[in-house]
Structures are given as C-alpha cells and as structure tokens.
Amino acid sequence: MDDVGEPTMDTGTVNGTSTTTVGRDEAAAFALPGSALKGVGSRPFGIYVHVPFCATRCGYCDFNTYTAGELGTSASPQSWMEGLRRELDLAAEMTGAPAVDTVFVGGGTPSLLGGDGLSDVLGAVRSSFGIAKGAEVTTESNPESTSPEFFERLRAGGFTRISLGMQSAAQHVLKVLDRTHTPGRAVAAAQEARAAGFEHVNLDLIYGTPGERDEDLDLSLDAVLSAGVDHVSAYALIVEDGTALARKVRRGELPAPDDDVLASRYERIDARLADAGLTWYEVSNWASADAATGESRCRHNLGYWDDGDWWGAGPGAHSHVGGVRWWNVKHPARYADQLAAGSLPVGGSEQLTAEDVHVERVMLTARLRTGLAVAELDAAEQRAAETVVADGLLVRQGEHLVLTDRGRLLADAVVRTVLR
C-alpha cells in the first residue's frame, strides 16, 4: 500500500477498547446507531476502496492482499466488483448518501484493474453517493502497471491524484523488498501522470531496508526530486510478523533495521525535502503548497487524522462513522458471498468511548505539524506535556504543542509520556 490510504494502527490494542467479532447473522443485522449518524454530512466524509489483488507478494508486506495463485477460483476481480457495488449501495442507504469529499483507492495493486476498471470503481462511488465538487480522488498505482494511456484514462474518469509505490531507486534495495519494478520506472510514471494533467502526484519511499546505504537513499531522493512531484511519503521499514522478510531476519539471513540508522535516514530525508520546498505536515508525509499546485496535502488522510467519517469498502477495509468503527471480513470470496446474500460483510465492530476518542485524538494530532491542542489535555496530561517541552521534544505554538525536529524521531514516546 502506498501513501497512507487507510489507517493501519491497531487502535483497539493501543487504547484498550474491547472489540466485538460478529458472525454471519450479526453481520446481517449490523447498523449504525442514531448517535453515530447524527451530523453525517456536516463533517468531511470519505470513501476508501480496498483492491485486494496483487501480481506478486512483496516480502515485507502484511496487507490484506492476494495473488491469483492464492485465490484460485474462489474469487475474481469480477466478483469483487459486484460485491463492491452492493456494499456501496448498502452504505449509501445506511448513511443517507452524503456527498463524498475524498475517495482513496488502495490495496493491493489498484492499477491491475487498468484505467477502465478504476474508472468503473469511481463510477460506482458516484452512483451510490455522489461526489462533491472539488473532491480529492486518489488511486495508488504500481509503476510497472501504468502507462501514459492509463493516466489519461484516469484523468478523464475523474481521478485528481496519483500515489506511486517507488520505495527505492537502488536495484539491490528493491530486490530485498521483492519489488518487481525497475529503479527508473517510478520516476517515469510520475512524469507520465504529470503530463496527463495530474497536478497532485505522490511518491512513496521506504527507508532502512537491510543493505541500504546512505548513497542509496541519496539516489532515491535525487530521483524523487527529479520527478517534480508535490507530495512524498517516507516510512521506516517495519519487519512484520508472518512476512517473508521476517522469516529471513529470524534466520539471520538479513539484519533487522537499526533504530539509529533509521533516525539518521529520516533526518536526511527531511533535510533534502525541505531544501526542495516540500514541508512535513505529518511525521511521515511532506507536501508543497505553492501557488502553482495549491493545496498538496492528502485530504483523505487528513480526514483520518482529524477524526473524520469514512466508509471503507472492500475485503478487510476499516470504517469509522460518528465514533463507531467496524471492519470487513478479509477474504474476497467470503466478502462477495455475504454481499450476494444481502448483508454487509462486517467482521467486527467497536463503539469508541469518550476516553478512546481522546487517546486517539492525542495520538494522531500530535503527529501533525498543526500540533496537539492544549485544550485537548486534562491537567495531568498538560503537566506531563510540560516535561516533554522541557526535554526539547515539543514546542508550544499558541494554543498547540508541536513536535520539534528531535521530537518527530520520538513521536510515539512523546505520546506515551503525555498519556501516562
């Protein structure tokens, strides 16, 4: 998955919320309470669409994705699309079909659907909900499954933003990650997207891969800056349990990422991007905001970070509306079957308490350049925050607390200190 697309943190684990797993009968009866639906449409409303298909599985990836060999005949893009249309119709019926401010198609590899397939996805959203004027409409794409014609079709179909998975410009780094695209293809794809009329293009980097050198990172940053994009996402490599990369690290075939190296790489990325006019607005995201490109931050992701409403459609997708969170069953075949039977494919849900909302608000807004509102904190938390300010990890700007450069390296520790 490139950019951010959909929150991946396990908030149920972090904040202690008890989650509820539901069976088929309960899923059929899933409904949002009136308290959650109150105000829907007055807050930003987004749609996330999860495309679960990949040509190959990258060694570091633990997302809910499937290759053709893994699925066999149990599911297909056609059955997925039929299910998606049904889910969007049910979602519109439940929520009152507010006009959608942002759409984000992620995965998986959405570009495997081709320009026509992705235009059909957007058409399904438009048919069920309607899309607000000036909406941001993003799709992730693998550079190898794009072309000038692909981008032209997306532009004509109503997409406004492209996010490309570059990860690195060094061949040996891509090999460790099991990425299939050639080093120069991501930059070429970004330039093709710009030529097709996309003002907003993101390139996605991963840093800290075993074997990556400073010169490899510099090569990647040189490539990013040569592409003329207005947004960059950069994530430290995380070795996720159950992945091929984790097995190699466990066997000693590859070293685990080093925290000191990751910190050094992050500082290198931030300095290079800042010099080029790309400013951080979230710990892992940088954007330009000059007169030529206008607002370049990802509005869809800001909806997650600012506690907005969104419906996640597709296998394994997560949703949040008015303090209720739920998630779909993961397997594409089960997803399609439940929708064919007339029920939402809900796998579990949780009602957030006031404390849950507070904890998540602190966790997420603390990572933003706009900072954490002091008014969000109780007296004990404000005293804890003062110690973090004294340590040089936060700085007060008006009525907000903003991470310093060093604080961004320790953002999780800052949040834990404030919330303890």
mmCIF file of N, CA, C and O in Angstrom, residues 297-365:
data_model
loop_
_atom_site.group_PDB
_atom_site.id
_atom_site.type_symbol
_atom_site.label_atom_id
_atom_site.label_comp_id
_atom_site.label_asym_id
_atom_site.label_seq_id
_atom_site.Cartn_x
_atom_site.Cartn_y
_atom_site.Cartn_z
ATOM 1 N N ARG A 297 -1.389 18.676 0.358
ATOM 2 C CA ARG A 297 -1.521 17.638 1.376
ATOM 3 C C ARG A 297 -2.621 16.657 0.974
ATOM 4 O O ARG A 297 -3.554 17.012 0.261
ATOM 5 N N CYS A 298 -2.516 15.414 1.441
ATOM 6 C CA CYS A 298 -3.533 14.415 1.130
ATOM 7 C C CYS A 298 -4.744 14.644 2.026
ATOM 8 O O CYS A 298 -4.716 14.358 3.219
ATOM 9 N N ARG A 299 -5.815 15.161 1.460
ATOM 10 C CA ARG A 299 -7.009 15.479 2.237
ATOM 11 C C ARG A 299 -7.670 14.226 2.796
ATOM 12 O O ARG A 299 -8.259 14.254 3.871
ATOM 13 N N HIS A 300 -7.599 13.124 2.071
ATOM 14 C CA HIS A 300 -8.207 11.892 2.560
ATOM 15 C C HIS A 300 -7.536 11.447 3.856
ATOM 16 O O HIS A 300 -8.202 11.114 4.837
ATOM 17 N N ASN A 301 -6.215 11.450 3.865
ATOM 18 C CA ASN A 301 -5.502 11.039 5.074
ATOM 19 C C ASN A 301 -5.734 12.013 6.225
ATOM 20 O O ASN A 301 -5.816 11.614 7.384
ATOM 21 N N LEU A 302 -5.838 13.292 5.904
ATOM 22 C CA LEU A 302 -6.150 14.270 6.945
ATOM 23 C C LEU A 302 -7.506 13.975 7.577
ATOM 24 O O LEU A 302 -7.724 14.232 8.758
ATOM 25 N N GLY A 303 -8.422 13.417 6.786
ATOM 26 C CA GLY A 303 -9.707 13.012 7.341
ATOM 27 C C GLY A 303 -9.555 11.946 8.413
ATOM 28 O O GLY A 303 -10.259 11.964 9.428
ATOM 29 N N TYR A 304 -8.623 11.008 8.218
ATOM 30 C CA TYR A 304 -8.342 10.018 9.256
ATOM 31 C C TYR A 304 -7.755 10.685 10.493
ATOM 32 O O TYR A 304 -8.175 10.444 11.624
ATOM 33 N N TRP A 305 -6.756 11.502 10.283
ATOM 34 C CA TRP A 305 -6.009 12.095 11.394
ATOM 35 C C TRP A 305 -6.839 13.119 12.166
ATOM 36 O O TRP A 305 -6.585 13.354 13.349
ATOM 37 N N ASP A 306 -7.811 13.737 11.504
ATOM 38 C CA ASP A 306 -8.645 14.744 12.157
ATOM 39 C C ASP A 306 -10.002 14.186 12.596
ATOM 40 O O ASP A 306 -10.950 14.945 12.804
ATOM 41 N N ASP A 307 -10.111 12.846 12.714
ATOM 42 C CA ASP A 307 -11.299 12.214 13.284
ATOM 43 C C ASP A 307 -12.526 12.416 12.403
ATOM 44 O O ASP A 307 -13.636 12.640 12.892
ATOM 45 N N GLY A 308 -12.343 12.312 11.096
ATOM 46 C CA GLY A 308 -13.470 12.439 10.187
ATOM 47 C C GLY A 308 -14.247 11.143 10.058
ATOM 48 O O GLY A 308 -13.995 10.155 10.752
ATOM 49 N N ASP A 309 -15.228 11.119 9.166
ATOM 50 C CA ASP A 309 -16.018 9.934 8.860
ATOM 51 C C ASP A 309 -15.540 9.339 7.546
ATOM 52 O O ASP A 309 -15.269 10.076 6.585
ATOM 53 N N TRP A 310 -15.474 8.019 7.500
ATOM 54 C CA TRP A 310 -15.177 7.378 6.224
ATOM 55 C C TRP A 310 -15.774 5.985 6.210
ATOM 56 O O TRP A 310 -15.926 5.336 7.240
ATOM 57 N N TRP A 311 -16.133 5.552 5.019
ATOM 58 C CA TRP A 311 -16.605 4.176 4.819
ATOM 59 C C TRP A 311 -15.529 3.440 4.032
ATOM 60 O O TRP A 311 -15.155 3.853 2.940
ATOM 61 N N GLY A 312 -15.036 2.356 4.600
ATOM 62 C CA GLY A 312 -14.059 1.516 3.927
ATOM 63 C C GLY A 312 -14.760 0.357 3.253
ATOM 64 O O GLY A 312 -15.356 -0.496 3.924
ATOM 65 N N ALA A 313 -14.716 0.317 1.929
ATOM 66 C CA ALA A 313 -15.386 -0.728 1.163
ATOM 67 C C ALA A 313 -14.355 -1.690 0.586
ATOM 68 O O ALA A 313 -13.293 -1.272 0.135
ATOM 69 N N GLY A 314 -14.672 -2.972 0.611
ATOM 70 C CA GLY A 314 -13.762 -3.977 0.096
ATOM 71 C C GLY A 314 -13.323 -4.928 1.195
ATOM 72 O O GLY A 314 -13.526 -4.665 2.391
ATOM 73 N N PRO A 315 -12.718 -6.060 0.840
ATOM 74 C CA PRO A 315 -12.309 -7.066 1.824
ATOM 75 C C PRO A 315 -11.317 -6.503 2.839
ATOM 76 O O PRO A 315 -10.297 -5.923 2.463
ATOM 77 N N GLY A 316 -11.626 -6.657 4.115
ATOM 78 C CA GLY A 316 -10.724 -6.223 5.173
ATOM 79 C C GLY A 316 -10.699 -4.734 5.435
ATOM 80 O O GLY A 316 -9.976 -4.282 6.330
ATOM 81 N N ALA A 317 -11.460 -3.941 4.704
ATOM 82 C CA ALA A 317 -11.417 -2.490 4.872
ATOM 83 C C ALA A 317 -12.047 -2.079 6.202
ATOM 84 O O ALA A 317 -12.997 -2.699 6.676
ATOM 85 N N HIS A 318 -11.502 -1.021 6.804
ATOM 86 C CA HIS A 318 -11.999 -0.472 8.069
ATOM 87 C C HIS A 318 -12.796 0.805 7.809
ATOM 88 O O HIS A 318 -12.485 1.561 6.885
ATOM 89 N N SER A 319 -13.798 1.033 8.648
ATOM 90 C CA SER A 319 -14.656 2.216 8.525
ATOM 91 C C SER A 319 -14.781 2.900 9.876
ATOM 92 O O SER A 319 -14.572 2.281 10.928
ATOM 93 N N HIS A 320 -15.155 4.180 9.845
ATOM 94 C CA HIS A 320 -15.425 4.928 11.073
ATOM 95 C C HIS A 320 -16.476 5.984 10.766
ATOM 96 O O HIS A 320 -16.315 6.802 9.851
ATOM 97 N N VAL A 321 -17.554 5.954 11.512
ATOM 98 C CA VAL A 321 -18.597 6.974 11.396
ATOM 99 C C VAL A 321 -19.099 7.303 12.794
ATOM 100 O O VAL A 321 -19.570 6.416 13.523
ATOM 101 N N GLY A 322 -18.964 8.550 13.188
ATOM 102 C CA GLY A 322 -19.557 9.040 14.421
ATOM 103 C C GLY A 322 -19.189 8.260 15.665
ATOM 104 O O GLY A 322 -20.033 8.042 16.531
ATOM 105 N N GLY A 323 -17.934 7.849 15.770
ATOM 106 C CA GLY A 323 -17.485 7.150 16.966
ATOM 107 C C GLY A 323 -17.697 5.652 16.954
ATOM 108 O O GLY A 323 -17.431 4.978 17.958
ATOM 109 N N VAL A 324 -18.159 5.097 15.842
ATOM 110 C CA VAL A 324 -18.276 3.642 15.677
ATOM 111 C C VAL A 324 -17.271 3.205 14.617
ATOM 112 O O VAL A 324 -17.198 3.805 13.539
ATOM 113 N N ARG A 325 -16.511 2.180 14.920
ATOM 114 C CA ARG A 325 -15.550 1.630 13.971
ATOM 115 C C ARG A 325 -15.918 0.180 13.683
ATOM 116 O O ARG A 325 -16.311 -0.557 14.586
ATOM 117 N N TRP A 326 -15.796 -0.221 12.442
ATOM 118 C CA TRP A 326 -16.028 -1.623 12.085
ATOM 119 C C TRP A 326 -15.106 -1.998 10.930
ATOM 120 O O TRP A 326 -14.483 -1.147 10.306
ATOM 121 N N TRP A 327 -14.996 -3.295 10.685
ATOM 122 C CA TRP A 327 -14.093 -3.780 9.644
ATOM 123 C C TRP A 327 -14.731 -4.969 8.951
ATOM 124 O O TRP A 327 -15.490 -5.750 9.532
ATOM 125 N N ASN A 328 -14.420 -5.096 7.680
ATOM 126 C CA ASN A 328 -14.994 -6.152 6.856
ATOM 127 C C ASN A 328 -14.230 -7.463 6.994
ATOM 128 O O ASN A 328 -13.049 -7.475 7.377
ATOM 129 N N VAL A 329 -14.892 -8.556 6.660
ATOM 130 C CA VAL A 329 -14.208 -9.844 6.572
ATOM 131 C C VAL A 329 -13.091 -9.727 5.550
ATOM 132 O O VAL A 329 -13.165 -8.939 4.600
ATOM 133 N N LYS A 330 -12.032 -10.515 5.732
ATOM 134 C CA LYS A 330 -10.823 -10.318 4.937
ATOM 135 C C LYS A 330 -10.841 -11.022 3.579
ATOM 136 O O LYS A 330 -10.365 -10.463 2.583
ATOM 137 N N HIS A 331 -11.341 -12.231 3.514
ATOM 138 C CA HIS A 331 -11.167 -12.984 2.274
ATOM 139 C C HIS A 331 -12.143 -12.496 1.195
ATOM 140 O O HIS A 331 -13.346 -12.337 1.455
ATOM 141 N N PRO A 332 -11.650 -12.274 -0.023
ATOM 142 C CA PRO A 332 -12.526 -11.764 -1.090
ATOM 143 C C PRO A 332 -13.718 -12.661 -1.394
ATOM 144 O O PRO A 332 -14.792 -12.159 -1.740
ATOM 145 N N ALA A 333 -13.548 -13.985 -1.272
ATOM 146 C CA ALA A 333 -14.676 -14.879 -1.566
ATOM 147 C C ALA A 333 -15.778 -14.724 -0.528
ATOM 148 O O ALA A 333 -16.973 -14.632 -0.859
ATOM 149 N N ARG A 334 -15.408 -14.683 0.754
ATOM 150 C CA ARG A 334 -16.405 -14.514 1.806
ATOM 151 C C ARG A 334 -17.059 -13.144 1.706
ATOM 152 O O ARG A 334 -18.270 -12.984 1.933
ATOM 153 N N TYR A 335 -16.245 -12.144 1.383
ATOM 154 C CA TYR A 335 -16.763 -10.786 1.194
ATOM 155 C C TYR A 335 -17.857 -10.772 0.134
ATOM 156 O O TYR A 335 -18.968 -10.261 0.360
ATOM 157 N N ALA A 336 -17.572 -11.354 -1.016
ATOM 158 C CA ALA A 336 -18.543 -11.361 -2.113
ATOM 159 C C ALA A 336 -19.773 -12.189 -1.758
ATOM 160 O O ALA A 336 -20.901 -11.815 -2.084
ATOM 161 N N ASP A 337 -19.567 -13.319 -1.073
ATOM 162 C CA ASP A 337 -20.696 -14.192 -0.717
ATOM 163 C C ASP A 337 -21.671 -13.494 0.225
ATOM 164 O O ASP A 337 -22.889 -13.590 0.051
ATOM 165 N N GLN A 338 -21.144 -12.799 1.250
ATOM 166 C CA GLN A 338 -22.033 -12.144 2.204
ATOM 167 C C GLN A 338 -22.838 -11.032 1.544
ATOM 168 O O GLN A 338 -24.021 -10.845 1.837
ATOM 169 N N LEU A 339 -22.206 -10.313 0.636
ATOM 170 C CA LEU A 339 -22.933 -9.249 -0.051
ATOM 171 C C LEU A 339 -23.953 -9.816 -1.015
ATOM 172 O O LEU A 339 -25.054 -9.275 -1.166
ATOM 173 N N ALA A 340 -23.618 -10.923 -1.664
ATOM 174 C CA ALA A 340 -24.581 -11.571 -2.557
ATOM 175 C C ALA A 340 -25.802 -12.042 -1.789
ATOM 176 O O ALA A 340 -26.919 -12.099 -2.329
ATOM 177 N N ALA A 341 -25.600 -12.376 -0.491
ATOM 178 C CA ALA A 341 -26.711 -12.800 0.366
ATOM 179 C C ALA A 341 -27.486 -11.616 0.935
ATOM 180 O O ALA A 341 -28.460 -11.807 1.682
ATOM 181 N N GLY A 342 -27.052 -10.393 0.621
ATOM 182 C CA GLY A 342 -27.796 -9.205 1.029
ATOM 183 C C GLY A 342 -27.363 -8.574 2.330
ATOM 184 O O GLY A 342 -28.043 -7.676 2.837
ATOM 185 N N SER A 343 -26.222 -9.027 2.903
ATOM 186 C CA SER A 343 -25.774 -8.463 4.174
ATOM 187 C C SER A 343 -24.437 -7.761 4.018
ATOM 188 O O SER A 343 -23.638 -8.100 3.145
ATOM 189 N N LEU A 344 -24.218 -6.774 4.875
ATOM 190 C CA LEU A 344 -22.912 -6.134 4.915
ATOM 191 C C LEU A 344 -21.868 -7.152 5.384
ATOM 192 O O LEU A 344 -22.149 -7.947 6.280
ATOM 193 N N PRO A 345 -20.656 -7.104 4.833
ATOM 194 C CA PRO A 345 -19.639 -8.118 5.151
ATOM 195 C C PRO A 345 -18.833 -7.759 6.398
ATOM 196 O O PRO A 345 -17.600 -7.797 6.403
ATOM 197 N N VAL A 346 -19.524 -7.412 7.479
ATOM 198 C CA VAL A 346 -18.858 -6.915 8.681
ATOM 199 C C VAL A 346 -18.233 -8.079 9.447
ATOM 200 O O VAL A 346 -18.889 -9.085 9.736
ATOM 201 N N GLY A 347 -16.942 -7.941 9.790
ATOM 202 C CA GLY A 347 -16.244 -8.957 10.560
ATOM 203 C C GLY A 347 -16.152 -8.638 12.028
ATOM 204 O O GLY A 347 -15.945 -9.523 12.854
ATOM 205 N N GLY A 348 -16.305 -7.382 12.414
ATOM 206 C CA GLY A 348 -16.230 -6.971 13.810
ATOM 207 C C GLY A 348 -16.471 -5.478 13.913
ATOM 208 O O GLY A 348 -16.411 -4.747 12.917
ATOM 209 N N SER A 349 -16.754 -5.020 15.138
ATOM 210 C CA SER A 349 -17.044 -3.603 15.330
ATOM 211 C C SER A 349 -16.740 -3.200 16.753
ATOM 212 O O SER A 349 -16.580 -4.048 17.633
ATOM 213 N N GLU A 350 -16.661 -1.892 16.971
ATOM 214 C CA GLU A 350 -16.453 -1.370 18.317
ATOM 215 C C GLU A 350 -17.054 0.024 18.419
ATOM 216 O O GLU A 350 -17.040 0.798 17.462
ATOM 217 N N GLN A 351 -17.616 0.308 19.575
ATOM 218 C CA GLN A 351 -18.116 1.642 19.899
ATOM 219 C C GLN A 351 -17.037 2.338 20.723
ATOM 220 O O GLN A 351 -16.664 1.860 21.791
ATOM 221 N N LEU A 352 -16.525 3.436 20.235
ATOM 222 C CA LEU A 352 -15.470 4.137 20.944
ATOM 223 C C LEU A 352 -16.044 4.913 22.126
ATOM 224 O O LEU A 352 -17.055 5.609 21.989
ATOM 225 N N THR A 353 -15.402 4.785 23.264
ATOM 226 C CA THR A 353 -15.795 5.583 24.428
ATOM 227 C C THR A 353 -15.172 6.961 24.313
ATOM 228 O O THR A 353 -14.306 7.215 23.467
ATOM 229 N N ALA A 354 -15.585 7.867 25.188
ATOM 230 C CA ALA A 354 -15.001 9.212 25.203
ATOM 231 C C ALA A 354 -13.503 9.130 25.459
ATOM 232 O O ALA A 354 -12.716 9.890 24.873
ATOM 233 N N GLU A 355 -13.091 8.196 26.312
ATOM 234 C CA GLU A 355 -11.663 8.036 26.587
ATOM 235 C C GLU A 355 -10.921 7.530 25.353
ATOM 236 O O GLU A 355 -9.829 7.996 25.045
ATOM 237 N N ASP A 356 -11.538 6.570 24.630
ATOM 238 C CA ASP A 356 -10.922 6.064 23.399
ATOM 239 C C ASP A 356 -10.704 7.194 22.401
ATOM 240 O O ASP A 356 -9.639 7.322 21.791
ATOM 241 N N VAL A 357 -11.746 8.014 22.230
ATOM 242 C CA VAL A 357 -11.667 9.126 21.273
ATOM 243 C C VAL A 357 -10.555 10.084 21.686
ATOM 244 O O VAL A 357 -9.776 10.556 20.844
ATOM 245 N N HIS A 358 -10.458 10.355 22.970
ATOM 246 C CA HIS A 358 -9.426 11.263 23.465
ATOM 247 C C HIS A 358 -8.028 10.705 23.182
ATOM 248 O O HIS A 358 -7.150 11.431 22.677
ATOM 249 N N VAL A 359 -7.813 9.435 23.503
ATOM 250 C CA VAL A 359 -6.500 8.827 23.291
ATOM 251 C C VAL A 359 -6.119 8.879 21.809
ATOM 252 O O VAL A 359 -4.992 9.257 21.445
ATOM 253 N N GLU A 360 -7.041 8.527 20.945
ATOM 254 C CA GLU A 360 -6.735 8.538 19.518
ATOM 255 C C GLU A 360 -6.495 9.961 19.018
ATOM 256 O O GLU A 360 -5.637 10.188 18.152
ATOM 257 N N ARG A 361 -7.257 10.896 19.557
ATOM 258 C CA ARG A 361 -7.076 12.290 19.148
ATOM 259 C C ARG A 361 -5.665 12.761 19.477
ATOM 260 O O ARG A 361 -4.998 13.400 18.659
ATOM 261 N N VAL A 362 -5.192 12.432 20.684
ATOM 262 C CA VAL A 362 -3.835 12.805 21.078
ATOM 263 C C VAL A 362 -2.813 12.095 20.195
ATOM 264 O O VAL A 362 -1.862 12.705 19.692
ATOM 265 N N MET A 363 -3.007 10.794 19.989
ATOM 266 C CA MET A 363 -2.061 10.014 19.193
ATOM 267 C C MET A 363 -1.886 10.561 17.780
ATOM 268 O O MET A 363 -0.773 10.640 17.261
ATOM 269 N N LEU A 364 -2.994 10.932 17.168
ATOM 270 C CA LEU A 364 -2.960 11.321 15.765
ATOM 271 C C LEU A 364 -2.585 12.785 15.568
ATOM 272 O O LEU A 364 -1.745 13.104 14.724
ATOM 273 N N THR A 365 -3.198 13.693 16.329
ATOM 274 C CA THR A 365 -2.903 15.107 16.103
ATOM 275 C C THR A 365 -1.501 15.481 16.569
ATOM 276 O O THR A 365 -0.918 16.446 16.060
#
